[in-house]
Coordinates of N, CA, C and O in Angstrom, one line a residue:
X1 N -18.9 -56.4 174.3 CA -18.7 -55.1 173.7 C -18.9 -55.2 172.2 O -18.1 -56.0 171.6
X2 N -19.8 -54.4 171.6 CA -20.0 -54.6 170.2 C -18.7 -54.0 169.4 O -18.1 -53.1 169.8
X3 N -18.4 -54.7 168.4 CA -17.3 -54.3 167.4 C -17.9 -53.3 166.4 O -19.0 -53.5 166.0
X4 N -17.1 -52.3 165.9 CA -15.8 -52.0 166.3 C -15.8 -51.1 167.6 O -16.8 -50.5 167.9
X5 N -14.6 -51.1 168.3 CA -14.5 -50.2 169.5 C -13.0 -49.7 169.6 O -12.2 -50.3 169.0
X6 N -12.9 -48.7 170.5 CA -11.6 -48.2 170.9 C -11.5 -48.4 172.4 O -12.4 -48.0 173.1
X7 N -10.4 -48.8 172.9 CA -10.2 -49.0 174.3 C -9.0 -48.1 174.6 O -7.9 -48.3 174.0
X8 N -9.0 -47.2 175.6 CA -7.9 -46.5 176.1 C -7.7 -46.8 177.5 O -8.6 -46.8 178.3
X9 N -6.4 -47.1 177.8 CA -6.1 -47.5 179.2 C -4.8 -46.9 179.7 O -3.9 -46.6 178.9
X10 N -4.7 -46.9 181.0 CA -3.4 -46.5 181.6 C -3.2 -47.6 182.6 O -4.0 -48.0 183.4
X11 N -1.9 -48.2 182.6 CA -1.6 -49.2 183.6 C -0.2 -48.7 184.3 O 0.7 -48.4 183.6
X12 N -0.3 -48.7 185.6 CA 0.8 -48.4 186.4 C 1.9 -49.4 186.4 O 3.1 -49.2 186.6
X13 N 1.5 -50.7 186.2 CA 2.4 -51.8 186.1 C 1.8 -52.9 185.3 O 1.3 -52.7 184.3
X14 N 2.0 -54.2 185.8 CA 1.6 -55.3 185.0 C 0.1 -55.4 184.9 O -0.6 -54.9 185.8
X15 N -0.5 -55.9 183.8 CA -1.9 -56.1 183.6 C -2.1 -57.3 182.7 O -1.3 -57.8 182.0
X16 N -3.4 -57.7 182.7 CA -3.9 -58.7 181.8 C -5.2 -58.2 181.1 O -6.1 -57.8 181.8
X17 N -5.3 -58.3 179.8 CA -6.5 -57.9 179.1 C -6.9 -59.2 178.3 O -6.1 -59.8 177.6
X18 N -8.1 -59.6 178.4 CA -8.6 -60.8 177.6 C -9.8 -60.4 176.8 O -10.8 -59.7 177.3
X19 N -9.8 -60.7 175.5 CA -10.9 -60.4 174.6 C -11.4 -61.7 174.1 O -10.6 -62.6 173.7
X20 N -12.7 -61.8 174.0 CA -13.4 -63.0 173.4 C -13.0 -64.3 174.0 O -13.2 -65.3 173.4
X21 N -12.5 -64.2 175.2 CA -12.1 -65.4 175.9 C -11.0 -66.2 175.4 O -10.5 -67.1 176.0
X22 N -10.4 -65.8 174.3 CA -9.3 -66.6 173.7 C -8.2 -65.7 173.2 O -7.2 -66.2 172.6
X23 N -8.1 -64.4 173.5 CA -7.0 -63.6 173.2 C -6.5 -62.9 174.5 O -7.4 -62.3 175.2
X24 N -5.2 -63.1 174.8 CA -4.7 -62.5 176.1 C -3.6 -61.6 175.9 O -2.6 -62.1 175.2
X25 N -3.7 -60.4 176.3 CA -2.6 -59.4 176.2 C -2.1 -59.2 177.7 O -2.9 -58.8 178.5
X26 N -0.8 -59.5 177.9 CA -0.2 -59.4 179.3 C 1.0 -58.6 179.3 O 1.8 -58.7 178.4
X27 N 1.1 -57.8 180.2 CA 2.3 -56.9 180.4 C 3.0 -57.5 181.7 O 2.4 -57.6 182.7
X28 N 4.2 -57.8 181.5 CA 5.1 -58.2 182.7 C 6.4 -57.5 182.5 O 7.2 -57.7 181.6
X29 N 6.7 -56.6 183.5 CA 7.8 -55.7 183.4 C 7.8 -54.8 182.1 O 6.8 -54.0 182.0
X30 N 8.8 -54.9 181.3 CA 8.9 -54.1 180.1 C 8.4 -54.8 178.8 O 8.5 -54.3 177.7
X31 N 7.7 -56.0 179.0 CA 7.3 -56.8 177.8 C 5.8 -57.0 177.8 O 5.0 -57.1 178.8
X32 N 5.3 -56.9 176.5 CA 3.9 -57.2 176.2 C 3.9 -58.5 175.5 O 4.6 -58.8 174.6
X33 N 3.0 -59.4 175.9 CA 2.8 -60.7 175.1 C 1.3 -60.8 174.8 O 0.5 -60.7 175.7
X34 N 1.1 -61.0 173.5 CA -0.2 -61.3 173.0 C -0.3 -62.7 172.6 O 0.4 -63.2 171.7
X35 N -1.2 -63.5 173.2 CA -1.4 -64.9 173.0 C -2.8 -65.3 172.7 O -3.7 -64.8 173.3
X36 N -2.9 -66.1 171.6 CA -4.2 -66.6 171.3 C -4.3 -68.0 171.8 O -3.5 -68.8 171.5
X37 N -5.3 -68.3 172.7 CA -5.5 -69.6 173.1 C -6.7 -70.2 172.3 O -7.0 -71.4 172.4
X38 N -7.3 -69.4 171.5 CA -8.3 -69.9 170.5 C -7.8 -69.6 169.1 O -7.8 -68.4 168.7
X39 N -7.3 -70.6 168.4 CA -6.6 -70.5 167.2 C -7.5 -69.8 166.1 O -7.0 -69.1 165.2
X40 N -8.7 -70.0 166.2 CA -9.7 -69.4 165.2 C -9.7 -67.9 165.3 O -9.8 -67.2 164.3
X41 N -9.5 -67.4 166.5 CA -9.5 -65.9 166.7 C -8.3 -65.3 165.9 O -8.4 -64.1 165.4
X42 N -7.2 -65.9 165.9 CA -6.0 -65.3 165.4 C -5.7 -65.7 164.0 O -4.7 -65.3 163.4
X43 N -6.6 -66.5 163.3 CA -6.4 -66.9 161.9 C -5.0 -67.6 161.7 O -4.4 -67.3 160.7
X44 N -4.6 -68.4 162.6 CA -3.4 -69.1 162.6 C -2.3 -68.5 163.4 O -1.3 -69.1 163.6
X45 N -2.4 -67.3 163.7 CA -1.4 -66.6 164.6 C -1.6 -67.0 166.0 O -2.7 -67.1 166.5
X46 N -0.5 -67.3 166.7 CA -0.7 -67.7 168.1 C 0.0 -66.8 169.1 O -0.4 -66.8 170.3
X47 N 1.1 -66.1 168.7 CA 1.8 -65.3 169.7 C 2.5 -64.2 169.1 O 3.0 -64.2 167.9
X48 N 2.5 -63.0 169.8 CA 3.2 -61.8 169.4 C 3.8 -61.2 170.6 O 3.2 -61.3 171.7
X49 N 5.0 -60.6 170.4 CA 5.7 -59.9 171.6 C 6.1 -58.6 171.2 O 6.5 -58.4 170.1
X50 N 6.2 -57.7 172.2 CA 6.7 -56.4 172.0 C 7.4 -55.8 173.3 O 7.0 -56.2 174.4
X51 N 8.3 -55.0 173.1 CA 8.9 -54.3 174.3 C 8.2 -53.0 174.4 O 8.2 -52.2 173.5
X52 N 7.7 -52.7 175.7 CA 7.0 -51.4 175.9 C 7.6 -50.5 176.9 O 7.2 -49.4 177.2
X53 N 8.8 -50.9 177.4 CA 9.4 -50.1 178.4 C 8.8 -50.3 179.8 O 7.8 -50.8 179.9
X54 N 9.5 -49.8 180.8 CA 9.1 -50.0 182.2 C 8.4 -48.7 182.6 O 8.4 -47.7 181.9
X55 N 7.7 -48.7 183.8 CA 6.9 -47.6 184.2 C 5.6 -47.6 183.7 O 5.1 -48.5 183.1
X56 N 4.8 -46.5 184.0 CA 3.4 -46.4 183.5 C 3.3 -46.6 182.1 O 4.2 -46.1 181.3
X57 N 2.2 -47.2 181.6 CA 2.0 -47.5 180.2 C 0.6 -47.0 179.8 O -0.4 -47.2 180.6
X58 N 0.5 -46.3 178.7 CA -0.7 -45.9 178.1 C -0.9 -46.8 176.9 O 0.0 -47.2 176.2
X59 N -2.1 -47.3 176.7 CA -2.4 -48.2 175.6 C -3.7 -47.8 174.9 O -4.7 -47.6 175.7
X60 N -3.7 -47.6 173.6 CA -4.9 -47.5 172.8 C -5.0 -48.6 171.9 O -4.1 -49.1 171.2
X61 N -6.2 -49.3 172.0 CA -6.5 -50.4 171.2 C -7.7 -50.1 170.3 O -8.7 -49.6 170.8
X62 N -7.5 -50.4 169.1 CA -8.7 -50.3 168.1 C -9.0 -51.7 167.6 O -8.2 -52.4 167.1
X63 N -10.2 -52.1 167.8 CA -10.7 -53.4 167.5 C -11.9 -53.4 166.5 O -12.7 -52.6 166.6
X64 N -11.7 -54.3 165.5 CA -12.8 -54.4 164.5 C -13.0 -55.9 164.3 O -12.4 -56.8 164.9
X65 N -13.8 -56.2 163.2 CA -14.1 -57.7 163.0 C -13.0 -58.5 162.3 O -13.0 -59.7 162.1
X66 N -11.8 -57.8 162.0 CA -10.7 -58.5 161.3 C -9.3 -58.2 161.9 O -8.4 -58.8 161.5
X67 N -9.2 -57.2 162.8 CA -7.9 -56.8 163.2 C -7.9 -56.1 164.5 O -9.0 -55.6 164.9
X68 N -6.7 -56.1 165.2 CA -6.6 -55.3 166.4 C -5.3 -54.5 166.2 O -4.3 -55.0 165.7
X69 N -5.4 -53.2 166.6 CA -4.3 -52.3 166.5 C -3.9 -51.8 167.9 O -4.8 -51.3 168.6
X70 N -2.7 -51.9 168.2 CA -2.2 -51.5 169.5 C -1.2 -50.4 169.5 O -0.2 -50.4 168.7
X71 N -1.5 -49.3 170.2 CA -0.5 -48.1 170.2 C -0.2 -47.9 171.6 O -1.0 -47.5 172.5
X72 N 1.1 -48.2 171.9 CA 1.6 -48.0 173.4 C 2.4 -46.7 173.5 O 3.2 -46.4 172.6
X73 N 2.2 -46.1 174.7 CA 2.8 -44.9 175.0 C 2.8 -43.9 173.9 O 3.9 -43.5 173.4
X74 N 1.6 -43.5 173.4 CA 1.4 -42.5 172.4 C 2.2 -42.9 171.0 O 2.7 -42.0 170.3
X75 N 2.2 -44.2 170.8 CA 2.8 -44.6 169.5 C 4.2 -45.0 169.5 O 4.8 -45.3 168.4
X76 N 4.9 -45.0 170.7 CA 6.3 -45.3 170.6 C 6.5 -46.8 170.3 O 7.5 -47.3 169.8
X77 N 5.5 -47.6 170.6 CA 5.5 -49.1 170.2 C 4.1 -49.3 169.6 O 3.1 -49.0 170.2
X78 N 4.1 -49.9 168.4 CA 2.9 -50.1 167.7 C 2.9 -51.5 167.2 O 3.9 -51.9 166.6
X79 N 1.8 -52.3 167.3 CA 1.7 -53.5 166.6 C 0.3 -53.9 166.4 O -0.6 -53.3 166.9
X80 N 0.1 -54.8 165.5 CA -1.3 -55.3 165.1 C -1.3 -56.8 164.9 O -0.3 -57.4 164.8
X81 N -2.5 -57.2 164.9 CA -2.7 -58.7 164.6 C -4.1 -58.9 164.0 O -5.0 -58.1 164.1
X82 N -4.1 -60.1 163.3 CA -5.5 -60.5 162.8 C -6.4 -60.8 164.0 O -5.8 -61.3 165.0
X83 N -7.7 -60.7 163.9 CA -8.5 -61.0 164.9 C -9.9 -61.3 164.3 O -10.5 -60.4 163.7
X84 N -10.4 -62.5 164.4 CA -11.6 -63.0 163.7 C -12.6 -63.6 164.7 O -12.7 -64.8 164.9
X85 N -13.2 -62.8 165.5 CA -14.3 -63.3 166.4 C -15.5 -63.8 165.7 O -15.8 -63.3 164.6
X86 N -16.1 -64.8 166.3 CA -17.3 -65.4 165.7 C -18.5 -64.6 165.8 O -19.4 -64.7 164.9
X87 N -18.6 -63.7 166.7 CA -19.7 -62.9 167.0 C -19.4 -61.4 166.8 O -18.3 -61.0 166.9
X88 N -20.5 -60.6 166.5 CA -20.2 -59.1 166.3 C -19.9 -58.4 167.6 O -19.7 -57.2 167.6
X89 N -19.9 -59.1 168.8 CA -19.6 -58.4 170.0 C -18.7 -59.4 170.8 O -18.8 -60.7 170.6
X90 N -17.8 -58.9 171.5 CA -16.8 -59.7 172.3 C -16.8 -59.4 173.7 O -17.1 -58.3 174.1
X91 N -16.4 -60.4 174.6 CA -16.2 -60.2 176.0 C -14.9 -59.5 176.2 O -14.0 -59.7 175.4
X92 N -14.9 -58.7 177.3 CA -13.6 -58.0 177.6 C -13.4 -58.0 179.1 O -14.3 -57.8 179.9
X93 N -12.2 -58.5 179.5 CA -11.9 -58.5 180.9 C -10.5 -57.9 181.1 O -9.5 -58.3 180.4
X94 N -10.4 -57.0 182.1 CA -9.2 -56.3 182.3 C -8.9 -56.3 183.8 O -9.7 -56.0 184.6
X95 N -7.6 -56.7 184.1 CA -7.1 -56.7 185.4 C -5.8 -55.9 185.6 O -4.9 -56.1 184.7
X96 N -5.7 -55.0 186.5 CA -4.5 -54.3 186.8 C -4.4 -52.9 186.1 O -3.3 -52.4 186.1
X97 N -5.5 -52.5 185.6 CA -5.5 -51.2 184.8 C -6.9 -50.6 184.8 O -7.8 -51.2 185.0
X98 N -6.9 -49.2 184.5 CA -8.2 -48.6 184.3 C -8.3 -48.3 182.8 O -7.3 -48.0 182.0
X99 N -9.6 -48.4 182.3 CA -9.8 -48.2 180.8 C -11.1 -47.5 180.6 O -12.1 -47.6 181.4
X100 N -11.2 -46.9 179.4 CA -12.4 -46.3 178.8 C -12.6 -47.0 177.5 O -11.7 -47.1 176.7
X101 N -13.8 -47.5 177.3 CA -14.1 -48.2 176.1 C -15.2 -47.3 175.3 O -16.2 -47.0 175.9
X102 N -15.0 -47.1 174.1 CA -15.9 -46.2 173.2 C -16.3 -47.1 172.0 O -15.4 -47.6 171.3
X103 N -17.5 -47.1 171.6 CA -17.9 -47.7 170.4 C -17.4 -46.8 169.2 O -17.4 -45.6 169.3
X104 N -17.1 -47.5 168.1 CA -16.7 -46.7 166.9 C -17.8 -46.9 165.9 O -18.4 -48.0 165.8
X105 N -18.1 -45.9 165.1 CA -19.3 -46.0 164.2 C -18.7 -45.8 162.8 O -18.0 -44.9 162.5
X106 N -19.0 -46.9 162.0 CA -18.6 -46.9 160.6 C -19.0 -45.7 159.9 O -20.2 -45.2 160.1
X107 N -18.2 -45.2 159.0 CA -18.6 -44.0 158.1 C -18.7 -44.5 156.7 O -18.0 -45.3 156.2
X108 N -19.6 -43.9 155.9 CA -19.8 -44.2 154.5 C -19.4 -43.0 153.7 O -19.8 -41.9 154.0
X109 N -18.6 -43.2 152.7 CA -18.1 -42.1 151.8 C -18.6 -42.5 150.4 O -18.7 -43.6 150.0
X110 N -18.9 -41.4 149.7 CA -19.2 -41.6 148.3 C -18.4 -40.7 147.4 O -18.1 -39.5 147.8
X111 N -18.0 -41.1 146.3 CA -17.2 -40.3 145.4 C -18.2 -39.4 144.6 O -19.1 -39.9 144.0
X112 N -17.9 -38.2 144.4 CA -18.8 -37.3 143.7 C -18.4 -37.3 142.2 O -17.3 -37.6 141.8

């Protein structure tokens, strides 16, 4: 998937999302765990955790060449992390949820 992009998903229960083969977001019960198995992707960061509550989960993810922003259940839980993929496109694998992925288009502004 070319960067940047937005991923919107709904998960009735546990799920796993893998980006660029080395970043794994897993939901187990009421916990989200973000784990980097490729240290270069996280710029030194290896693990993040958040409580997301039980029951169905909505997740919006905004990804670009330097960061990931996660918005859970309409922003009741929000977290971000550094993200440095080597390529301008990343692989994406999702298990246990449905998702819609949309490309984001950079905008240019000029001061008058």
